[in-house]
Tab-separated table of C-alpha atoms in Angstrom:
chain	number	residue	atom	x	y	z
I	35	UNK	CA	-0.068	0.043	0.278
I	36	UNK	CA	1.383	3.179	-0.966
I	37	UNK	CA	0.198	5.776	1.287
I	38	UNK	CA	0.474	9.692	-0.051
I	39	UNK	CA	1.307	11.848	2.927
I	40	UNK	CA	2.677	15.439	4.152
I	41	UNK	CA	4.275	13.028	7.116
I	42	UNK	CA	7.005	10.552	7.025
I	43	UNK	CA	6.455	8.371	9.433
I	44	UNK	CA	9.484	6.326	8.675
I	45	UNK	CA	11.542	9.567	9.173
I	46	UNK	CA	9.767	11.712	10.988
I	47	UNK	CA	9.858	14.636	8.333
I	48	UNK	CA	7.453	16.748	8.422
I	49	UNK	CA	5.907	17.994	4.760
I	50	UNK	CA	3.868	20.586	5.234
I	51	UNK	CA	3.249	24.140	6.655
I	52	UNK	CA	0.250	25.903	7.142
I	53	UNK	CA	-1.190	28.436	9.266
I	54	UNK	CA	-4.321	31.068	10.262
I	55	UNK	CA	-4.163	34.024	11.770
I	56	UNK	CA	-7.217	35.677	13.853
I	57	UNK	CA	-6.980	39.338	14.612
I	58	UNK	CA	-10.186	41.773	15.234
I	59	UNK	CA	-10.339	42.290	11.469
I	60	UNK	CA	-10.948	39.237	10.398
I	61	UNK	CA	-8.468	36.170	9.801
I	62	UNK	CA	-6.406	34.886	7.158
I	63	UNK	CA	-5.263	31.096	5.890
I	64	UNK	CA	-1.886	30.136	4.082
I	65	UNK	CA	-0.603	26.480	3.460
I	66	UNK	CA	1.722	25.282	1.501
I	67	UNK	CA	0.834	22.400	-1.541
I	68	UNK	CA	3.437	19.588	-1.019
I	69	UNK	CA	3.007	16.101	-0.301
I	70	UNK	CA	5.279	12.552	-0.454
I	71	UNK	CA	5.262	8.920	-0.531
I	72	UNK	CA	8.489	8.244	-0.032
I	73	UNK	CA	11.941	10.098	-0.543
I	74	UNK	CA	11.287	9.278	-4.773
I	75	UNK	CA	8.394	11.113	-5.202
I	76	UNK	CA	6.912	14.502	-4.146
I	77	UNK	CA	3.530	15.756	-5.315
I	78	UNK	CA	1.140	18.497	-5.797
I	79	UNK	CA	-1.860	18.908	-3.421
I	80	UNK	CA	-3.835	21.788	-1.908
I	81	UNK	CA	-4.398	21.997	1.788
I	82	UNK	CA	-6.821	24.555	1.510
I	83	UNK	CA	-10.851	23.712	1.337
I	84	UNK	CA	-13.250	26.465	1.731
I	85	UNK	CA	-16.770	26.228	2.398
I	86	UNK	CA	-19.008	29.357	1.995
I	87	UNK	CA	-23.063	29.986	2.654
I	88	UNK	CA	-23.228	33.727	2.330
I	89	UNK	CA	-25.004	35.675	4.580
I	90	UNK	CA	-25.042	32.116	6.671
I	91	UNK	CA	-21.578	31.339	7.491
I	92	UNK	CA	-17.722	30.866	5.986
I	93	UNK	CA	-15.587	27.936	6.841
I	94	UNK	CA	-11.832	27.430	6.028
I	95	UNK	CA	-10.105	24.056	6.560
I	96	UNK	CA	-6.507	23.469	6.349
I	97	UNK	CA	-4.769	20.214	6.015
I	98	UNK	CA	-1.376	18.051	7.329
I	99	UNK	CA	-0.486	14.490	7.520
I	100	UNK	CA	-1.892	11.592	6.052
I	101	UNK	CA	-3.342	12.654	2.513
I	102	UNK	CA	-5.580	10.061	2.092
I	103	UNK	CA	-7.029	10.386	5.555
I	104	UNK	CA	-7.504	14.250	4.872
I	105	UNK	CA	-9.032	13.958	1.959
I	106	UNK	CA	-11.410	11.078	3.304
I	107	UNK	CA	-12.852	13.761	5.998
I	108	UNK	CA	-13.252	16.384	3.578
I	109	UNK	CA	-15.053	14.012	1.571
I	110	UNK	CA	-17.217	12.662	4.582
I	111	UNK	CA	-17.664	16.375	5.170
I	112	UNK	CA	-19.268	16.495	1.230
I	113	UNK	CA	-21.267	13.540	1.889
I	114	UNK	CA	-23.206	14.874	5.075
I	115	UNK	CA	-24.174	17.843	3.230
I	116	UNK	CA	-25.742	16.003	0.813
I	117	UNK	CA	-27.226	13.312	2.934
I	118	UNK	CA	-30.514	15.394	4.257
I	119	UNK	CA	-30.779	12.436	7.065
I	120	UNK	CA	-27.036	13.053	8.406
I	121	UNK	CA	-26.517	13.679	11.772
I	122	UNK	CA	-24.793	16.683	11.594
I	123	UNK	CA	-23.075	18.699	8.540
I	124	UNK	CA	-21.249	21.287	8.167
I	125	UNK	CA	-24.176	23.802	8.766
I	126	UNK	CA	-25.460	22.138	11.428
I	127	UNK	CA	-23.088	23.826	14.281
I	128	UNK	CA	-24.128	26.617	15.888
I	129	UNK	CA	-21.062	27.261	17.213
I	130	UNK	CA	-17.581	26.946	15.381
I	131	UNK	CA	-16.806	24.623	18.662
I	132	UNK	CA	-18.910	22.135	17.649
I	133	UNK	CA	-17.996	22.011	13.421
I	134	UNK	CA	-14.477	21.417	15.288
I	135	UNK	CA	-15.459	18.028	17.222
I	136	UNK	CA	-17.442	16.924	14.418
I	137	UNK	CA	-14.333	17.073	12.376
I	138	UNK	CA	-12.342	15.772	14.725
I	139	UNK	CA	-14.506	12.764	15.732
I	140	UNK	CA	-14.728	12.413	11.339
I	141	UNK	CA	-10.692	12.111	11.620
I	142	UNK	CA	-10.714	9.481	14.425
I	143	UNK	CA	-13.283	7.276	12.467
I	144	UNK	CA	-11.186	6.848	9.196
I	145	UNK	CA	-7.342	6.577	10.943
I	146	UNK	CA	-9.457	3.920	13.435
I	147	UNK	CA	-10.627	2.477	9.807
I	148	UNK	CA	-7.357	2.239	8.256
I	149	UNK	CA	-5.322	1.669	11.564
I	150	UNK	CA	-4.390	-1.713	11.015
I	151	UNK	CA	-3.564	-2.158	7.194
I	152	UNK	CA	-1.481	1.049	8.398
I	153	UNK	CA	0.827	0.255	10.701
I	154	UNK	CA	1.526	-2.747	7.927
I	155	UNK	CA	2.454	-0.840	5.819
I	156	UNK	CA	4.400	1.334	8.502
I	157	UNK	CA	2.779	4.513	8.138
I	158	UNK	CA	0.631	6.583	9.987
I	159	UNK	CA	-2.899	7.493	9.685
I	160	UNK	CA	-2.638	10.394	11.612
I	161	UNK	CA	-3.797	14.234	10.210
I	162	UNK	CA	-4.339	17.359	12.081
I	163	UNK	CA	-6.934	20.154	10.665
I	164	UNK	CA	-7.010	24.389	11.301
I	165	UNK	CA	-10.666	25.161	11.135
I	166	UNK	CA	-11.561	29.068	10.868
I	167	UNK	CA	-14.546	31.133	9.989
I	168	UNK	CA	-17.467	32.715	11.525
I	169	UNK	CA	-21.474	31.671	11.931
I	170	UNK	CA	-23.354	34.599	11.178
I	171	UNK	CA	-24.005	36.208	14.846
I	172	UNK	CA	-20.960	34.897	16.650
I	173	UNK	CA	-17.141	35.723	16.651
I	174	UNK	CA	-15.060	34.831	14.004
I	175	UNK	CA	-12.947	32.153	14.956
I	176	UNK	CA	-10.198	29.508	14.643
I	177	UNK	CA	-9.314	25.682	16.254
I	178	UNK	CA	-6.369	23.782	15.840
I	179	UNK	CA	-7.800	19.955	15.318
I	180	UNK	CA	-4.929	17.159	16.530
I	181	UNK	CA	-4.786	13.947	15.569
I	182	UNK	CA	-6.696	11.988	18.640
I	183	UNK	CA	-9.861	14.841	17.858
I	184	UNK	CA	-9.569	17.134	20.630
I	185	UNK	CA	-8.773	20.829	19.434
I	186	UNK	CA	-7.567	23.701	20.930
I	187	UNK	CA	-8.057	27.596	20.093
I	188	UNK	CA	-6.083	30.972	19.966
I	189	UNK	CA	-5.427	33.292	23.393
I	190	UNK	CA	-4.052	36.517	23.865
I	191	UNK	CA	-0.725	36.435	23.436
I	192	UNK	CA	-0.641	34.044	20.260
I	193	UNK	CA	-3.556	34.734	17.943
I	194	UNK	CA	-2.085	32.543	15.356
I	195	UNK	CA	-2.429	28.657	15.142
I	196	UNK	CA	0.173	26.370	12.532
I	197	UNK	CA	-0.080	22.479	11.572
I	198	UNK	CA	2.623	21.029	10.352
I	199	UNK	CA	6.854	22.304	9.693
I	200	UNK	CA	6.359	25.244	12.231
I	201	UNK	CA	9.251	26.058	13.768
I	202	UNK	CA	10.932	28.426	10.483
I	203	UNK	CA	7.889	30.776	10.319
I	204	UNK	CA	7.344	30.934	13.903
I	205	UNK	CA	9.424	33.789	14.999
I	206	UNK	CA	8.350	36.013	12.047
I	207	UNK	CA	4.614	35.859	14.083
I	208	UNK	CA	5.912	36.204	17.109
I	209	UNK	CA	7.729	39.737	16.460
I	210	UNK	CA	4.509	40.958	14.479
I	211	UNK	CA	1.026	38.972	14.741
I	212	UNK	CA	-1.052	40.748	17.385
I	213	UNK	CA	-4.912	41.148	17.319
I	214	UNK	CA	-4.452	45.085	16.017
I	215	UNK	CA	-2.803	44.029	13.318
I	216	UNK	CA	-4.396	44.879	9.674
I	217	UNK	CA	-6.008	41.748	7.632
I	218	UNK	CA	-3.385	43.224	5.014
I	219	UNK	CA	-0.188	43.318	7.200
I	220	UNK	CA	-1.528	39.720	8.924
I	221	UNK	CA	-1.742	37.993	5.470
I	222	UNK	CA	2.131	39.017	4.110
I	223	UNK	CA	3.267	38.721	7.265
I	224	UNK	CA	2.130	34.732	6.687
I	225	UNK	CA	3.629	34.833	3.189
I	226	UNK	CA	6.950	35.507	5.045
I	227	UNK	CA	6.470	32.961	7.628
I	228	UNK	CA	6.067	30.489	4.454
I	229	UNK	CA	8.946	31.727	2.444
I	230	UNK	CA	11.036	31.621	5.379
I	231	UNK	CA	10.001	27.853	5.535
I	232	UNK	CA	10.349	27.022	2.155
I	233	UNK	CA	13.618	28.306	2.277
I	234	UNK	CA	14.939	26.433	5.110
I	235	UNK	CA	12.916	23.193	4.416
I	236	UNK	CA	13.125	21.611	1.330
I	237	UNK	CA	10.203	19.621	2.279
I	238	UNK	CA	7.776	22.466	2.104
I	239	UNK	CA	7.173	23.845	-1.321
I	240	UNK	CA	4.747	26.188	-3.691
I	241	UNK	CA	2.520	26.936	-4.854
I	242	UNK	CA	1.414	28.800	-1.804
I	243	UNK	CA	-2.392	29.631	-1.080
I	244	UNK	CA	-3.723	32.103	0.621
I	245	UNK	CA	-7.090	33.198	2.002
I	246	UNK	CA	-8.559	36.516	3.340
I	247	UNK	CA	-12.098	35.866	5.743
I	248	UNK	CA	-12.899	39.700	6.467
I	249	UNK	CA	-15.282	39.597	10.086
I	250	UNK	CA	-19.201	40.141	9.794
I	251	UNK	CA	-19.258	39.927	5.836
I	252	UNK	CA	-20.546	36.500	5.535
I	253	UNK	CA	-19.038	36.166	1.700
I	254	UNK	CA	-16.568	33.784	-0.117
I	255	UNK	CA	-13.189	34.827	1.096
I	256	UNK	CA	-10.926	36.384	-0.882
I	257	UNK	CA	-8.542	33.707	-2.561
I	258	UNK	CA	-4.867	33.095	-4.313
I	259	UNK	CA	-2.797	30.630	-5.385
I	260	UNK	CA	0.673	31.583	-6.013
I	261	UNK	CA	3.515	30.130	-7.211
I	262	UNK	CA	6.969	31.110	-6.564
I	263	UNK	CA	7.827	33.170	-9.872
I	264	UNK	CA	4.098	35.205	-9.242
I	265	UNK	CA	5.375	39.185	-9.145
I	266	UNK	CA	3.376	39.322	-5.945
I	267	UNK	CA	5.137	36.412	-4.020
I	268	UNK	CA	8.846	37.537	-5.454
I	269	UNK	CA	8.116	40.848	-4.900
I	270	UNK	CA	7.755	40.528	-0.984
I	271	UNK	CA	10.637	37.785	-0.915
I	272	UNK	CA	13.117	39.949	-2.731
I	273	UNK	CA	12.051	42.840	-0.604
I	274	UNK	CA	12.302	41.249	2.808
I	275	UNK	CA	15.669	39.877	2.503
I	276	UNK	CA	16.449	43.330	1.091
I	277	UNK	CA	15.240	44.202	4.184
I	278	UNK	CA	16.627	41.514	6.711
I	279	UNK	CA	20.243	42.285	4.867
I	280	UNK	CA	19.679	46.278	5.659
I	281	UNK	CA	19.216	45.566	9.194
I	282	UNK	CA	21.821	43.295	9.803
I	283	UNK	CA	24.242	45.886	8.751
I	284	UNK	CA	22.870	48.249	10.957
I	285	UNK	CA	23.658	45.724	14.418
I	286	UNK	CA	25.797	47.918	16.966
I	287	UNK	CA	29.772	47.248	15.983
I	288	UNK	CA	31.680	45.846	18.997
I	289	UNK	CA	33.825	47.450	21.138
I	290	UNK	CA	37.401	46.345	19.022
I	291	UNK	CA	35.640	46.884	15.425
I	292	UNK	CA	35.183	51.070	16.722
I	293	UNK	CA	39.133	51.323	17.306
């Protein structure tokens, strides 16, 4: 059995990076598109799924881990939406945390269904998710759903969530993002966070997807997919690199250098 994955269980190599940033004016979502089924097989799959019911609710789902599991979960979400007898679906939850719990249960069910077969092949069926959005009349929120089905939200000190290879892209988020950051600045920061990860880890790669949801609009989020050659992406990448070099060159000199 070949299982295309964002995570190689044998080598514990993370093969994805997704993040969501919650600010007062809305939510920014960003993800890479690289997956693999071993060191010699690299493919591109979108890790962002958007669900919009104008005037009612806007939901965005980011995925990492087993691509088979995450795709099965997304398929189950569509199945339940099409089934009038389904006990629950994405439109049933009155609170966003109820939707997060529902996705966690679907993920757990899929993992358990494949667990024995995956163990025999030496792979893991685990997947992680970030769910974000807004239900009309409620606050906008983001949740990270663990492979075990439980989930956490953001805090006032950390208004963002990451899944996958998060260490390279975290410093810029910690230095820039606050609740009062504009949506546009949060989006630029998310792109820099992704680019920093791509430059430091070849297992994370383009195209890069970006979605921006404005609070209380209840409309389809702005969405853009960018390659390394997209003008916006190239410009941000160049100016960030040049800015870092300028800042580095302005650092204080040691006493012996002054002499």
